[in-house]
Short mmCIF file of C-alpha atoms in Angstrom, two decimals:
data_model
loop_
_atom_site.label_atom_id
_atom_site.label_comp_id
_atom_site.label_asym_id
_atom_site.label_seq_id
_atom_site.Cartn_x
_atom_site.Cartn_y
_atom_site.Cartn_z
CA MET A 1 -13.69 14.42 -34.89
CA SER A 2 -15.90 17.35 -34.92
CA ASN A 3 -15.56 20.19 -37.43
CA GLY A 4 -14.67 17.73 -40.29
CA ALA A 5 -11.73 15.36 -40.53
CA LEU A 6 -8.59 15.91 -38.57
CA ASN A 7 -6.01 17.43 -40.81
CA VAL A 8 -2.48 15.99 -40.11
CA LEU A 9 0.80 17.07 -41.49
CA ILE A 10 3.43 14.18 -41.79
CA VAL A 11 6.98 15.33 -42.13
CA GLU A 12 9.11 12.33 -42.76
CA ASP A 13 11.94 11.81 -45.31
CA ASP A 14 11.53 8.06 -45.70
CA SER A 15 8.97 7.72 -48.51
CA ASP A 16 7.89 4.15 -47.20
CA ILE A 17 7.17 5.20 -43.63
CA ARG A 18 5.50 8.50 -45.00
CA ALA A 19 3.04 6.34 -47.26
CA LEU A 20 2.36 3.98 -44.44
CA LEU A 21 1.37 6.95 -42.03
CA ALA A 22 -0.83 8.35 -44.64
CA LEU A 23 -2.52 5.15 -45.31
CA ASN A 24 -3.37 4.52 -41.80
CA LEU A 25 -4.56 8.14 -41.14
CA GLN A 26 -6.99 7.98 -44.14
CA ARG A 27 -8.45 4.71 -42.73
CA ALA A 28 -8.93 6.44 -39.49
CA ALA A 29 -11.13 9.30 -41.48
CA CYS A 30 -8.13 11.89 -41.05
CA GLN A 31 -6.76 14.03 -43.91
CA PRO A 32 -2.91 13.54 -44.27
CA ARG A 33 -0.71 15.96 -46.15
CA CYS A 34 3.06 14.90 -46.60
CA ALA A 35 6.36 16.55 -46.57
CA GLY A 36 9.81 14.95 -47.08
CA SER A 37 11.85 17.99 -45.55
CA VAL A 38 11.31 21.17 -43.32
CA ALA A 39 11.32 23.33 -46.55
CA GLU A 40 8.39 21.35 -47.83
CA ALA A 41 6.59 21.29 -44.45
CA GLU A 42 6.89 25.15 -44.23
CA ALA A 43 5.36 25.62 -47.75
CA LEU A 44 2.41 23.58 -46.63
CA LEU A 45 2.10 25.40 -43.45
CA ARG A 46 1.91 28.84 -45.48
CA GLU A 47 -1.04 27.33 -47.28
CA HIS A 48 -2.91 25.65 -44.53
CA LEU A 49 -2.25 25.21 -40.70
CA PRO A 50 -2.82 21.53 -39.68
CA ASP A 51 -4.69 20.22 -36.41
CA LEU A 52 -1.56 17.95 -35.72
CA VAL A 53 1.97 17.34 -36.93
CA LEU A 54 3.72 13.99 -37.01
CA LEU A 55 7.32 14.80 -37.10
CA ASP A 56 10.63 12.67 -37.69
CA TRP A 57 13.84 13.43 -35.83
CA MET A 58 16.32 12.75 -38.51
CA LEU A 59 15.47 15.08 -41.56
CA PRO A 60 17.65 16.45 -44.36
CA GLU A 61 19.28 19.79 -43.68
CA VAL A 62 17.23 20.72 -40.65
CA SER A 63 16.32 18.28 -37.86
CA GLY A 64 13.03 17.59 -36.57
CA VAL A 65 14.09 19.03 -33.09
CA THR A 66 15.14 22.22 -34.62
CA PHE A 67 11.75 22.51 -36.65
CA ALA A 68 9.85 21.80 -33.44
CA ARG A 69 11.37 24.66 -31.69
CA ARG A 70 10.56 26.84 -34.88
CA LEU A 71 6.88 25.90 -34.52
CA ARG A 72 6.78 26.67 -30.78
CA ASN A 73 8.31 30.17 -31.31
CA ASP A 74 6.05 31.14 -33.85
CA GLN A 75 2.97 32.49 -32.60
CA ARG A 76 1.00 31.13 -35.74
CA THR A 77 1.95 27.67 -34.95
CA ALA A 78 2.66 27.68 -31.27
CA GLY A 79 -0.56 25.88 -30.45
CA VAL A 80 -0.33 23.04 -32.97
CA PRO A 81 0.27 19.62 -31.39
CA ILE A 82 3.38 17.82 -32.42
CA ILE A 83 4.02 14.04 -32.10
CA MET A 84 7.69 13.06 -32.73
CA ILE A 85 8.23 9.68 -34.45
CA THR A 86 11.87 8.62 -34.37
CA SER A 87 14.20 5.67 -34.00
CA ARG A 88 16.13 7.52 -31.30
CA ASP A 89 15.18 5.58 -28.19
CA ARG A 90 17.37 6.86 -25.55
CA GLU A 91 16.42 8.61 -22.49
CA GLU A 92 18.27 11.74 -23.44
CA ASP A 93 16.75 11.87 -26.73
CA ARG A 94 13.32 11.72 -25.36
CA ILE A 95 14.14 14.54 -22.88
CA THR A 96 15.37 16.58 -25.66
CA GLY A 97 12.41 16.14 -27.97
CA LEU A 98 9.89 16.85 -25.16
CA GLU A 99 11.95 19.93 -24.18
CA ALA A 100 11.89 21.18 -27.73
CA GLY A 101 8.12 21.46 -27.42
CA VAL A 102 6.54 18.18 -28.70
CA ASP A 103 3.62 16.74 -27.08
CA ASP A 104 4.29 13.19 -27.48
CA TYR A 105 7.27 10.97 -28.42
CA ILE A 106 7.11 7.54 -30.28
CA THR A 107 9.90 5.47 -31.26
CA LYS A 108 10.12 3.20 -34.37
CA PRO A 109 8.90 0.70 -35.08
CA PHE A 110 5.48 1.33 -33.86
CA PHE A 111 1.91 -0.18 -34.20
CA PRO A 112 -0.39 1.87 -36.22
CA ARG A 113 -3.22 1.40 -33.60
CA GLU A 114 -0.97 2.82 -30.89
CA LEU A 115 -0.24 5.73 -33.11
CA LEU A 116 -3.75 6.53 -33.65
CA ALA A 117 -4.67 6.01 -29.91
CA ARG A 118 -1.77 8.74 -29.05
CA ILE A 119 -3.15 10.99 -31.84
CA ARG A 120 -6.52 10.96 -30.16
CA ALA A 121 -5.03 11.49 -26.70
CA VAL A 122 -3.02 14.32 -27.74
CA VAL A 123 -6.10 16.02 -29.53
CA ARG A 124 -8.29 15.56 -26.43
CA ARG A 125 -5.58 17.23 -24.37
CA CYS A 126 -4.56 19.92 -26.70
CA LYS A 127 -7.43 20.54 -28.91
CA PRO A 128 -10.66 19.43 -27.04
CA HIS A 129 -12.88 21.37 -29.21
CA LEU A 130 -11.99 18.89 -32.11
CA THR A 131 -13.36 15.94 -30.24
CA GLU A 132 -16.83 14.50 -30.06
CA ASN A 133 -16.93 14.38 -26.25
CA VAL A 134 -20.19 15.79 -24.65
CA VAL A 135 -19.65 18.89 -22.76
CA GLU A 136 -21.92 20.22 -19.84
CA ILE A 137 -21.76 23.42 -17.92
CA CYS A 138 -24.37 24.73 -15.53
CA GLY A 139 -27.06 22.30 -17.11
CA LEU A 140 -26.15 23.52 -20.69
CA LYS A 141 -25.20 20.45 -22.69
CA LEU A 142 -23.34 20.28 -26.14
CA ASP A 143 -23.18 17.11 -28.19
CA PRO A 144 -20.85 17.65 -31.14
CA ALA A 145 -21.55 14.26 -32.64
CA VAL A 146 -25.34 15.17 -33.35
CA ARG A 147 -24.48 18.92 -33.44
CA ARG A 148 -27.16 19.71 -30.69
CA VAL A 149 -27.24 22.02 -27.75
CA THR A 150 -29.88 21.62 -25.01
CA CYS A 151 -30.66 23.09 -21.59
CA GLY A 152 -33.27 21.49 -19.32
CA GLY A 153 -34.44 19.12 -22.17
CA ALA A 154 -35.15 22.19 -24.45
CA ASP A 155 -33.19 22.69 -27.70
CA VAL A 156 -31.00 25.83 -28.12
CA GLU A 157 -31.17 27.07 -31.64
CA LEU A 158 -27.52 28.16 -32.97
CA CYS A 159 -26.19 28.74 -36.27
CA GLU A 160 -22.88 26.81 -37.39
CA ILE A 161 -20.52 29.59 -36.31
CA GLU A 162 -22.18 30.05 -33.04
CA PHE A 163 -22.27 26.38 -32.25
CA ARG A 164 -18.57 26.16 -33.10
CA MET A 165 -17.82 29.20 -30.93
CA LEU A 166 -19.83 27.78 -27.99
CA HIS A 167 -18.15 24.40 -28.36
CA PHE A 168 -14.82 26.09 -28.18
CA PHE A 169 -15.67 28.35 -25.12
CA MET A 170 -16.98 25.17 -23.20
CA THR A 171 -14.00 23.13 -23.79
CA HIS A 172 -11.70 26.14 -22.66
CA PRO A 173 -13.51 27.57 -19.67
CA GLU A 174 -12.19 30.36 -17.43
CA ARG A 175 -9.61 31.45 -20.17
CA VAL A 176 -9.67 34.72 -21.89
CA TYR A 177 -9.52 34.94 -25.66
CA SER A 178 -8.96 38.00 -27.79
CA ARG A 179 -11.12 38.52 -31.09
CA ALA A 180 -8.22 37.52 -33.14
CA GLN A 181 -7.60 34.32 -31.27
CA LEU A 182 -11.37 33.32 -31.57
CA LEU A 183 -11.16 34.24 -35.43
CA ASP A 184 -8.28 31.65 -35.65
CA GLU A 185 -9.97 28.96 -33.50
CA VAL A 186 -13.61 29.15 -34.76
CA TRP A 187 -13.37 30.47 -38.44
CA GLY A 188 -9.96 29.03 -39.17
CA ARG A 189 -6.63 30.97 -39.92
CA GLN A 190 -7.37 30.76 -43.59
CA VAL A 191 -10.45 32.88 -43.39
CA PHE A 192 -10.18 36.69 -43.23
CA VAL A 193 -12.82 38.25 -41.28
CA GLU A 194 -13.12 41.54 -39.55
CA GLU A 195 -12.56 41.15 -35.83
CA ARG A 196 -15.87 43.10 -35.04
CA THR A 197 -17.75 40.10 -36.51
CA VAL A 198 -16.73 38.16 -33.42
CA ASP A 199 -18.87 40.76 -31.37
CA VAL A 200 -21.89 40.25 -33.57
CA HIS A 201 -21.84 36.53 -32.99
CA ILE A 202 -21.16 36.90 -29.24
CA ARG A 203 -24.33 38.90 -29.02
CA HIS A 204 -26.22 36.32 -30.84
CA LEU A 205 -24.98 33.70 -28.62
CA ARG A 206 -25.99 35.59 -25.75
CA GLN A 207 -29.25 36.16 -26.89
CA ALA A 208 -29.74 32.41 -27.40
CA LEU A 209 -28.67 31.64 -23.91
CA GLU A 210 -30.75 34.49 -22.35
CA PRO A 211 -34.03 32.63 -22.06
CA MET A 212 -32.48 29.94 -19.83
CA GLY A 213 -30.61 32.65 -17.84
CA LEU A 214 -27.26 31.32 -18.89
CA ASP A 215 -26.12 34.65 -20.77
CA GLY A 216 -24.04 35.60 -17.69
CA LEU A 217 -21.56 32.60 -18.50
CA LEU A 218 -20.11 34.53 -21.38
CA GLU A 219 -18.24 37.41 -19.78
CA THR A 220 -16.61 40.38 -21.58
CA VAL A 221 -13.10 41.26 -20.33
CA ARG A 222 -12.61 44.82 -21.15
CA SER A 223 -9.62 45.69 -23.47
CA VAL A 224 -8.99 42.02 -23.93
CA GLY A 225 -11.70 39.84 -25.22
CA TYR A 226 -14.23 37.20 -23.89
CA ARG A 227 -14.28 34.46 -21.41
CA PHE A 228 -16.58 31.61 -20.48
CA VAL A 229 -17.09 30.87 -16.88
CA ARG A 230 -18.04 27.48 -15.24
CA LYS A 231 -20.32 29.23 -12.83
CA LEU A 232 -22.84 31.92 -13.06
CA PRO A 233 -21.60 35.01 -11.29
CA VAL A 234 -23.42 35.72 -8.07
CA ALA A 235 -25.57 38.81 -8.07
CA ALA A 236 -25.20 41.09 -5.24
CA ALA A 237 -27.76 40.22 -2.65
CA PRO A 238 -30.26 43.12 -1.74
CA ALA A 239 -29.75 44.59 1.84
CA PRO A 240 -32.34 43.09 4.25
CA ALA A 241 -35.28 45.44 5.06
CA ALA A 242 -35.21 46.88 8.52
CA ARG A 243 -37.88 45.03 10.63
CA LYS A 244 -40.35 47.26 12.58
CA SER A 245 -39.96 46.66 16.29
CA THR A 246 -42.93 45.57 18.42
CA ARG A 247 -41.08 46.41 21.68
CA ALA A 248 -42.51 49.19 23.82
CA PRO A 249 -40.56 52.24 23.72
CA ASP A 250 -38.07 52.99 26.44
CA ALA A 251 -38.99 55.24 29.48
CA PRO A 252 -37.11 58.46 29.64
CA HIS A 253 -34.06 58.31 31.73
CA VAL A 254 -34.30 59.93 35.23
CA PRO A 255 -31.27 60.45 37.21
CA ALA A 256 -31.14 58.51 40.51
CA ILE A 257 -31.42 60.52 43.76
CA PRO A 258 -28.46 60.04 46.11
CA ALA A 259 -28.99 58.39 49.45
CA THR A 260 -26.99 61.07 51.39
CA PRO A 261 -28.59 64.42 52.23
CA LEU A 262 -28.13 67.09 49.94
CA VAL A 263 -25.64 70.02 51.55
CA MET A 264 -25.86 73.32 49.92
CA PRO A 265 -22.72 75.30 50.42
CA VAL A 266 -22.88 78.59 52.44
CA THR A 267 -20.58 81.56 51.89
CA PRO A 268 -19.76 83.18 55.36
CA VAL A 269 -20.04 86.96 55.45
CA PRO A 270 -17.23 88.78 57.37
CA ILE A 271 -18.30 90.97 60.45
CA ALA A 272 -16.38 94.43 61.07
CA GLU A 273 -14.23 94.72 64.19
CA GLY A 274 -15.74 97.02 67.11
CA ARG A 275 -18.35 97.16 69.77
CA LEU A 276 -21.74 96.21 68.68
CA THR A 277 -24.26 98.58 70.18
CA SER A 278 -27.75 98.82 69.79
CA ALA A 279 -29.97 102.06 69.99
CA THR A 280 -31.89 102.48 73.30
CA PRO A 281 -35.34 103.81 72.87
CA PRO A 282 -36.55 106.85 74.58
CA PRO A 283 -38.41 106.23 77.93
CA SER A 284 -42.14 106.69 77.37
CA ALA A 285 -44.19 108.98 79.73
CA GLY A 286 -44.75 107.90 83.27
CA SER A 287 -42.25 105.18 83.10
CA ILE A 288 -39.72 104.77 86.06
CA PRO A 289 -36.18 104.92 85.04
CA SER A 290 -34.17 101.66 85.60
CA SER A 291 -31.85 103.45 87.97
CA VAL A 292 -32.15 106.45 90.32
CA GLY A 293 -29.44 108.51 91.70
CA MET A 294 -29.42 108.77 95.61
CA VAL A 295 -29.32 112.25 97.37
CA ASN A 296 -27.29 112.47 100.42
#
């Protein structure tokens, strides 16, 4: 596991089974802590939050199912994976345990190797940043086993906190995390650090990714926190420049002449009623009148 050995809280009232579980976990390079009751488990939880809880059903005073519900309803412990180990093997019991919030259900007797395999499977599913699986997004590759980050064959230099932060983001892409959540997941719940410290390391992480053009993978969600995306945001494409036309300009529009002759309207002028006479010019000298009176 990355980030040190896996810390496992064993809540089991049977001392022999408790010792067997602790021995097998130690052989698997885990760090077990043991409690014989819910009260002892709650005291250990106040001191240190484990990476995983192995929980028996039949416990004195408070049952394991009730304790599992308490863990799920408490914001501080809601994300801690729980595996229930019990001798109750009926279908109804399995359903009750799973509905109480446990992540896996193992019946007694069990094989130690199977238990370890189930622990690894639950951690991969619920706490992928605690595994040593290589993760890659947009050509950015992180290998937790050798503590190395590369992009295009070139190393990306990060400090320990920034490495853990990047590992957490890359194993939880597209999800928004507040500063308080990042402090709990990256620094640990037992470390008291100002929330603004997260902003400083976010800025350093972006500066380390900027030469590769990958700083856009780490987005700021206003008034909430930060998010790591799987794909770089698409920049707004510039508007295409208007191309100069090589076509000749169009001729001015001339209205067509109609084929029919053009008729101009004429307004008639009214003529006054009466006899139209024309003036007779006086006879000139030596002219003969047109009519001569006859003398009888």
